[in-house]
Amino acid sequence: MIGIASMRPSAAALKKDVGGVERHKAISMYNEAPFEEITLDEFELVALDRLQVLRKIEDLKARNVRGDDFRRALRESLHKYMKLSTLNEESASADKRKDTISHFILRLAYCRSEDLRRWFLTQETALFRHRLEELSPAEMSKFIPEHGLFFEVVTPERKAALRSKLLSIPAAPVMEFDRTTYYRIPFWQASDLIGKRQVYLEGGFAYVPVQRVVTIVVARYRMGISKSLMEASNHFAYVTSDSRFGPLLQNMSKQYLGRDFGNGDGTDPDNIKPGMLNSLAERSMPLCMKQLHSALNREHKLKHWGRLQYGLFLKGAGLSVDDAMAFWQAMFTKIMGLDQFQKQYAYNVRHMYGKEGKRTNYTPYSCLKIIMGNPPAAGDHHGCPYRHYDEDHLSSLLSQVRIGATDKDAILRQVKSKNYQLACQRHFEATHKGYEASGVSTDGVGNHPNAWMHASMEFHKEKAAGASGAQSSPAGKAIGRRPGEGGAPSPAAVVPATPSPSPSPAGTGKGGAATRVPAS
Amino acid sequence: MPTAAMEVDKGDQEMVAGASGVESKAPVRSKGVSADDDREAFSPDLLRIYYARLFPYEQMYRWLGYSNMPASLPDSSGKPQPVDEQADFFSKREFSFTIEDDVYIRYQCFADQKEFEQQVQRKQPHKIDIGAIFTLPPKNHLAVKPGAFQPVERELVFDIDLTDYDDVRTCCSGAKICNRCWSYMTMAVEVMDVGLRQDFGFKHILWVYSGRRGVHCWVADDAARALTNEGRGAVADYFGVVAGNDNQSKKVNVSLPIHPSLRRAYETLEPLFLEHIITEEGQGLLSDPSHWGKLLATVPEDVRQTLEGRWKMGGSSPADKWEELVEEMEKKGRKQQQLAKKMKPADRPPTPEQWRYEVVFEHTYPRLDVNVSKGRNHLLKSPFAVHPKTGRVCVPIDPAHVREFDPFTVPTLGQLQRQIDKYDKEHGEETKSVSSINKTEMKKYVQQFEDTFLTGLYKGIRVKKRDRTERIAAVTTDF
Ligand code: SF4
Ligand SMILES: [Zn+2]
């Protein structure tokens, strides 16, 4: 038997008075760690159950399942692994106990590195949001004050005076306006809504209908969890020194995340060199990186986010810091003096490799980060072409990189239903015909640009080995020539089926679902 | 949701962003530069005179020192929470200098006004940038373990530059500007200033001419200075209407019903659109066939044909054309209504109303460089610094009179020096007791800085100090 409280010095007792049938009481913001006795078996079991749910969320998001479909699938998974019963006090309190304990176990297991923290935070936030969204407005108005969220209720007179303004906000509760409670919230607590202009703003206060308060509560929750993850990471070594659950915790977080790219520990297998880049861009880079590479060749310059996205990608593929410096310098000094480069950009390059500033070891961006991150503005070349280009530009780009009509249509179809990462997988399949037979693992293609390139390089290695006996040809000698795959796409090639189940009605979903898709 | 994945590491990005603060700015030249009157506008000697006799150290120190009162987020009633004075507050502010030969020095900081003055005069920076307040004086940033050196607060800033309007402005491009395209900046200031005041409730807003082809905005309210990077991004996005990149043709997306802030902006901007954008004296959007061709490309084929035919005959003014265009679009819209109902919302063509908003906004709505606003740590050129390419001083702009502001009348270093000479010649001996600022146009701008910005700021600071004293008094008498 182990006391979980020993994980956190300041643990307070888990409240025992939960239960009853009020649904909003079942949802926790995990402000207090449980003080419980628990067996090792249970410890592992509850944590793995929660992990199932979190992975489900990740999977649904990666496949861009949204709206009602997302809710339905998640509800199913929750019912199986982590239900929050409200039938009677007894089962309610048992379920809540499991929910709380499993959250705190995983919080510890995933506090270890930045990637793990980010992963956990993302999934937990989505889970919390889902649970809040399942509440009715009436339940929500009870949830708010019970969690110490002091949002001022707008008086009926004031509400009536603002009526026309409040109703000209996208997704305003037009039909239920009279019955809807509005809260007056300082603008900096409503960042999400403000950034999307989804709230009425006056004199520094956001006027938020109870239906949209979810976003704000979620933002609060995310901040809280993010902070406690950082705090927990300071205790990680101490906690895992326990010979019984230490190894359990260590293993739990290994369950996800696949390969780490660019952690600089010398395990990056691709070990690319600057001289290889032109040919790699030609045949082994996903669209986003191809674009950055050719922009760099064309303009001899990349703006800030472009440098980061491309620079970290190259780092992830094993480009050493010295090679990186030589490469960027060679590019930039075509339009500026060496002096200017050294003053303005050399710092940046070293910084990416953790050699300056806070000495953080930056990891290359995943597709999710690229797709959800800072969108490119005029003059920018970063981002994900599937997400950030309009159809015309994307289509002509695909023709430019010699994707045949059939494949192109399939790719554009995925993009239309907002399955950007599936579109990218499709691009891989189209340009690596026969990859299945080659036995090369395509894990992570469409999830991480580095996985894309890695798989492609492996593919070409295999192919070269197959073609010329055991001799493997050094990649990237030929510039301008397209080795391997042949110039024109052959229309007769068998198109491999999309690997993951396609979320058919997603994105185009009915009513509420479609209008909720952020307009950005 | 979009920022969820970035929550944990936003601090990192900030450092990188900060390091690139100067990237897009033009390199500094050290030789003389002349302005329109063909006389010297900038040189190291002129700069020396400016820093010795004209730069308003006292006012700048009063601003950036905030009387040692750190920012504090207002509570739920909107009142800043009590904070303690910090005697070393000013010294934790980062300045960075670009000195002769383009050498860029970051992490400068000064104990007080005197040291600030001495260092500026010693180093003669061609460019002065202002950064954040950090956890400790920035010059010590290498002496502590990574992570201990963090930005704590910073004014909320905006950067608007004419080069971002290159796809719409027809009179000039790149670094060139003229009085015609300056009206883009006028429109931007009008819309932003009202939005910041009415929507966000900010009071202490400083607009500054960037010295060449744009404007900067500094918001110094507590709530603005205390904002996280995420919060800054949200404010910038709130004002982000013109979006898109080189691979997206559409630059504006407006959904209906239109947000109250956009409706207000539209009411301000449409008359200015008619005055500055469509006319021959402005950008000529509806006075020149090559320009209106671009606009007509955004409307349905039959509308385009009708109008092209009609306009070829001549005889109508740009304002008439705009009216006709709106009318035709509305006619078309009524016809399309039935059809559109059957389509999925995403596939529907924009309604005439939407189209109209989008056209006007594309040509007039402020275009921010959001990356400058998003990072607490991003450096921005100091007010009253000098633009070495033009020799002009970065003077404040009074938003209430922004339409009268003319960038070409902003004094250069050369002009200022000649103003001093002229004054001395005319007034002879008694000039000794007159400060140099008062001999030049700088007087007007420094006065304006005080009247439109500093005075109000200090009123707020006094209230904050009083609240704090009262609170202490209440606690000590309450036992
Ligand atoms: S899906 Fe990922 S790898 Fe593919 S283009 Fe987009 S960001 Fe790049
Ligand atoms: Zn012009």
mmCIF file of C-alpha atoms in Angstrom, chain A residues 61 114 117-118 121-122 125-126 129 150 152 164-171 184 186-188 190-205 218-219 222-223 226 229-230 291 299 301-305 307-308 339-340 343-345 347-348 351-352 357-360 362 365 368-369 372-382 387-390 392-394 508 514-515 518-520, chain B residues 1-13 15-20 22-27 73-78 101-104 106-107 141-142 146-150 156 164 197-202 223-224 227-228 230-235 237-251 253 255-264 344-345 347 365 369-371 374:
data_model
loop_
_atom_site.group_PDB
_atom_site.id
_atom_site.type_symbol
_atom_site.label_atom_id
_atom_site.label_comp_id
_atom_site.label_asym_id
_atom_site.label_seq_id
_atom_site.Cartn_x
_atom_site.Cartn_y
_atom_site.Cartn_z
ATOM 1 C CA LYS A 61 -8.108 15.088 -33.127
ATOM 2 C CA GLU A 114 8.371 19.371 -22.279
ATOM 3 C CA ARG A 117 3.825 17.873 -20.565
ATOM 4 C CA ARG A 118 2.477 19.403 -23.720
ATOM 5 C CA LEU A 121 -1.935 19.175 -21.164
ATOM 6 C CA THR A 122 -3.490 19.085 -24.608
ATOM 7 C CA THR A 125 -7.735 20.111 -21.573
ATOM 8 C CA ALA A 126 -9.813 18.558 -24.317
ATOM 9 C CA ARG A 129 -13.736 20.883 -22.150
ATOM 10 C CA PHE A 150 -15.959 35.050 -9.592
ATOM 11 C CA GLU A 152 -19.967 39.101 -12.309
ATOM 12 C CA SER A 164 -28.643 44.366 -30.152
ATOM 13 C CA LYS A 165 -24.887 44.367 -29.617
ATOM 14 C CA LEU A 166 -24.891 41.079 -27.755
ATOM 15 C CA LEU A 167 -26.947 39.520 -30.486
ATOM 16 C CA SER A 168 -24.611 40.566 -33.261
ATOM 17 C CA ILE A 169 -21.878 38.287 -31.958
ATOM 18 C CA PRO A 170 -21.349 35.092 -33.948
ATOM 19 C CA ALA A 171 -23.153 32.142 -32.356
ATOM 20 C CA ARG A 184 -19.013 40.341 -17.255
ATOM 21 C CA PRO A 186 -12.141 41.128 -17.463
ATOM 22 C CA PHE A 187 -10.922 40.875 -21.025
ATOM 23 C CA TRP A 188 -7.609 39.195 -20.214
ATOM 24 C CA ALA A 190 -11.317 35.759 -22.090
ATOM 25 C CA SER A 191 -8.348 35.692 -24.481
ATOM 26 C CA ASP A 192 -9.625 32.852 -26.611
ATOM 27 C CA LEU A 193 -12.951 34.492 -27.296
ATOM 28 C CA ILE A 194 -11.437 37.908 -27.864
ATOM 29 C CA GLY A 195 -8.849 36.682 -30.315
ATOM 30 C CA LYS A 196 -11.608 35.192 -32.431
ATOM 31 C CA ARG A 197 -13.900 38.182 -31.938
ATOM 32 C CA GLN A 198 -16.529 35.847 -30.491
ATOM 33 C CA VAL A 199 -17.574 38.069 -27.658
ATOM 34 C CA TYR A 200 -18.818 41.579 -27.106
ATOM 35 C CA LEU A 201 -16.216 43.790 -25.517
ATOM 36 C CA GLU A 202 -16.762 47.095 -23.784
ATOM 37 C CA GLY A 203 -14.598 49.121 -21.441
ATOM 38 C CA GLY A 204 -12.221 46.240 -20.841
ATOM 39 C CA PHE A 205 -14.897 43.674 -20.050
ATOM 40 C CA VAL A 218 -11.101 25.803 -19.802
ATOM 41 C CA ALA A 219 -8.413 28.445 -20.247
ATOM 42 C CA ARG A 222 -5.263 24.785 -18.631
ATOM 43 C CA MET A 223 -3.211 27.457 -16.939
ATOM 44 C CA SER A 226 0.300 23.787 -16.915
ATOM 45 C CA LEU A 229 3.033 20.205 -14.300
ATOM 46 C CA MET A 230 6.025 22.490 -14.090
ATOM 47 C CA GLN A 291 8.230 25.231 -49.632
ATOM 48 C CA GLU A 299 14.861 34.762 -51.628
ATOM 49 C CA LYS A 301 16.068 34.831 -46.535
ATOM 50 C CA LEU A 302 13.327 33.480 -44.300
ATOM 51 C CA LYS A 303 11.323 35.370 -41.747
ATOM 52 C CA HIS A 304 11.338 34.485 -38.096
ATOM 53 C CA TRP A 305 8.795 31.638 -37.955
ATOM 54 C CA ARG A 307 13.597 30.049 -39.836
ATOM 55 C CA LEU A 308 12.349 28.318 -36.726
ATOM 56 C CA ASP A 339 28.707 41.175 -40.851
ATOM 57 C CA GLN A 340 24.988 41.633 -40.900
ATOM 58 C CA LYS A 343 25.015 40.350 -35.991
ATOM 59 C CA GLN A 344 21.420 39.548 -36.682
ATOM 60 C CA TYR A 345 21.054 35.886 -37.405
ATOM 61 C CA TYR A 347 22.493 34.247 -32.578
ATOM 62 C CA ASN A 348 19.244 32.766 -33.843
ATOM 63 C CA HIS A 351 19.738 29.693 -30.048
ATOM 64 C CA MET A 352 17.841 26.989 -31.906
ATOM 65 C CA GLY A 357 19.693 32.546 -24.154
ATOM 66 C CA LYS A 358 17.903 30.133 -21.889
ATOM 67 C CA ARG A 359 19.739 27.217 -23.422
ATOM 68 C CA THR A 360 16.566 25.357 -23.926
ATOM 69 C CA TYR A 362 14.181 23.182 -28.794
ATOM 70 C CA TYR A 365 7.625 21.278 -34.603
ATOM 71 C CA LEU A 368 -0.161 19.734 -34.979
ATOM 72 C CA LYS A 369 1.977 22.607 -33.827
ATOM 73 C CA MET A 372 -2.457 25.111 -35.138
ATOM 74 C CA GLY A 373 0.389 27.561 -34.691
ATOM 75 C CA ASN A 374 1.015 31.046 -35.955
ATOM 76 C CA PRO A 375 -0.494 31.248 -39.436
ATOM 77 C CA PRO A 376 1.753 32.694 -42.148
ATOM 78 C CA ALA A 377 1.219 36.330 -43.087
ATOM 79 C CA ALA A 378 2.312 38.110 -46.243
ATOM 80 C CA GLY A 379 5.948 37.330 -46.974
ATOM 81 C CA ASP A 380 5.958 34.294 -44.696
ATOM 82 C CA HIS A 381 6.581 30.798 -45.953
ATOM 83 C CA HIS A 382 6.078 28.726 -42.839
ATOM 84 C CA ARG A 387 -3.901 24.165 -43.937
ATOM 85 C CA HIS A 388 -2.700 27.602 -44.986
ATOM 86 C CA TYR A 389 -3.005 27.704 -48.758
ATOM 87 C CA ASP A 390 -6.226 28.159 -50.597
ATOM 88 C CA ASP A 392 -5.976 27.188 -56.176
ATOM 89 C CA HIS A 393 -2.513 27.696 -54.825
ATOM 90 C CA LEU A 394 -2.352 24.257 -53.308
ATOM 91 C CA THR A 508 -19.453 18.859 -42.709
ATOM 92 C CA ALA A 514 -20.202 23.014 -38.515
ATOM 93 C CA THR A 515 -20.780 26.495 -37.230
ATOM 94 C CA PRO A 518 -13.299 28.214 -35.804
ATOM 95 C CA ALA A 519 -13.461 30.544 -38.744
ATOM 96 C CA SER A 520 -9.743 31.191 -38.802
ATOM 97 C CA MET B 1 -7.694 25.657 -28.805
ATOM 98 C CA PRO B 2 -5.062 26.655 -31.347
ATOM 99 C CA THR B 3 -2.672 27.765 -28.650
ATOM 100 C CA ALA B 4 -3.143 24.719 -26.456
ATOM 101 C CA ALA B 5 -0.153 22.920 -27.819
ATOM 102 C CA MET B 6 2.057 25.907 -27.272
ATOM 103 C CA GLU B 7 1.151 26.729 -23.715
ATOM 104 C CA VAL B 8 4.026 25.043 -22.032
ATOM 105 C CA ASP B 9 6.804 26.527 -24.043
ATOM 106 C CA LYS B 10 5.666 29.983 -24.890
ATOM 107 C CA GLY B 11 8.473 31.397 -22.847
ATOM 108 C CA ASP B 12 10.952 29.912 -25.245
ATOM 109 C CA GLN B 13 9.464 31.399 -28.321
ATOM 110 C CA MET B 15 13.283 34.607 -26.293
ATOM 111 C CA VAL B 16 13.782 33.763 -29.910
ATOM 112 C CA ALA B 17 11.362 36.406 -31.020
ATOM 113 C CA GLY B 18 13.178 38.942 -28.958
ATOM 114 C CA ALA B 19 16.480 38.068 -30.469
ATOM 115 C CA SER B 20 15.136 38.758 -33.897
ATOM 116 C CA VAL B 22 15.823 43.984 -35.443
ATOM 117 C CA GLU B 23 15.798 41.611 -38.335
ATOM 118 C CA SER B 24 13.568 43.395 -40.749
ATOM 119 C CA LYS B 25 14.797 46.847 -40.047
ATOM 120 C CA ALA B 26 17.106 48.474 -42.520
ATOM 121 C CA PRO B 27 20.783 48.545 -41.706
ATOM 122 C CA LEU B 73 -3.656 43.438 -13.000
ATOM 123 C CA PRO B 74 -6.940 45.068 -12.048
ATOM 124 C CA ASP B 75 -9.283 42.954 -9.917
ATOM 125 C CA SER B 76 -12.734 41.960 -11.102
ATOM 126 C CA SER B 77 -14.063 45.485 -10.503
ATOM 127 C CA GLY B 78 -11.390 46.964 -12.753
ATOM 128 C CA ASP B 101 28.735 50.390 -38.039
ATOM 129 C CA ASP B 102 25.602 48.471 -37.303
ATOM 130 C CA VAL B 103 26.755 46.982 -34.038
ATOM 131 C CA TYR B 104 23.788 45.853 -32.046
ATOM 132 C CA ARG B 106 21.213 44.160 -26.259
ATOM 133 C CA TYR B 107 20.504 44.073 -22.541
ATOM 134 C CA HIS B 141 21.211 38.072 -17.362
ATOM 135 C CA LEU B 142 24.186 35.775 -17.805
ATOM 136 C CA PRO B 146 18.706 29.984 -17.128
ATOM 137 C CA GLY B 147 15.060 30.478 -16.316
ATOM 138 C CA ALA B 148 15.664 33.007 -13.560
ATOM 139 C CA PHE B 149 15.870 35.779 -16.121
ATOM 140 C CA GLN B 150 12.351 36.373 -17.396
ATOM 141 C CA LEU B 156 1.369 46.470 -25.130
ATOM 142 C CA ASP B 164 2.299 45.790 -45.441
ATOM 143 C CA ARG B 197 -10.191 52.924 -25.697
ATOM 144 C CA GLN B 198 -13.800 51.824 -26.068
ATOM 145 C CA ASP B 199 -13.483 48.054 -26.278
ATOM 146 C CA PHE B 200 -10.500 47.447 -24.045
ATOM 147 C CA GLY B 201 -10.954 50.433 -21.765
ATOM 148 C CA PHE B 202 -7.330 51.565 -22.165
ATOM 149 C CA ALA B 223 -3.893 45.767 -17.609
ATOM 150 C CA ALA B 224 -1.912 46.126 -20.834
ATOM 151 C CA LEU B 227 -0.677 40.938 -20.166
ATOM 152 C CA THR B 228 0.772 37.516 -20.928
ATOM 153 C CA GLU B 230 -1.202 34.870 -25.022
ATOM 154 C CA GLY B 231 -3.267 37.871 -23.967
ATOM 155 C CA ARG B 232 -1.261 40.134 -26.260
ATOM 156 C CA GLY B 233 -1.837 37.775 -29.117
ATOM 157 C CA ALA B 234 -5.565 37.862 -28.413
ATOM 158 C CA VAL B 235 -5.702 41.644 -28.524
ATOM 159 C CA ASP B 237 -5.967 39.049 -33.260
ATOM 160 C CA TYR B 238 -9.026 41.029 -32.216
ATOM 161 C CA PHE B 239 -7.752 43.749 -34.534
ATOM 162 C CA GLY B 240 -6.672 41.244 -37.153
ATOM 163 C CA VAL B 241 -9.101 41.463 -40.007
ATOM 164 C CA VAL B 242 -6.834 41.490 -43.011
ATOM 165 C CA ALA B 243 -5.177 38.094 -43.065
ATOM 166 C CA GLY B 244 -3.712 35.694 -45.501
ATOM 167 C CA ASN B 245 -0.356 35.168 -47.074
ATOM 168 C CA ASP B 246 1.198 34.994 -50.505
ATOM 169 C CA ASN B 247 -0.508 31.688 -51.119
ATOM 170 C CA GLN B 248 -4.031 32.776 -50.304
ATOM 171 C CA SER B 249 -5.768 35.248 -52.546
ATOM 172 C CA LYS B 250 -8.430 36.250 -50.080
ATOM 173 C CA LYS B 251 -7.280 38.804 -47.582
ATOM 174 C CA ASN B 253 -13.055 37.310 -44.119
ATOM 175 C CA SER B 255 -18.854 36.762 -40.987
ATOM 176 C CA LEU B 256 -22.354 38.022 -40.385
ATOM 177 C CA PRO B 257 -23.815 39.351 -38.198
ATOM 178 C CA ILE B 258 -20.894 41.711 -38.117
ATOM 179 C CA HIS B 259 -19.158 42.210 -34.793
ATOM 180 C CA PRO B 260 -19.992 45.566 -33.160
ATOM 181 C CA SER B 261 -16.357 46.660 -33.269
ATOM 182 C CA LEU B 262 -16.219 45.988 -37.001
ATOM 183 C CA ARG B 263 -19.473 47.793 -37.598
ATOM 184 C CA ARG B 264 -18.088 50.820 -35.816
ATOM 185 C CA LYS B 344 -23.933 24.291 -47.252
ATOM 186 C CA PRO B 345 -22.962 27.411 -45.291
ATOM 187 C CA ASP B 347 -20.025 26.957 -49.951
ATOM 188 C CA TYR B 365 -8.521 48.299 -42.092
ATOM 189 C CA ASP B 369 2.596 43.231 -37.644
ATOM 190 C CA VAL B 370 1.205 40.842 -35.028
ATOM 191 C CA ASN B 371 4.548 39.309 -34.122
ATOM 192 C CA LYS B 374 2.631 39.077 -29.334
#
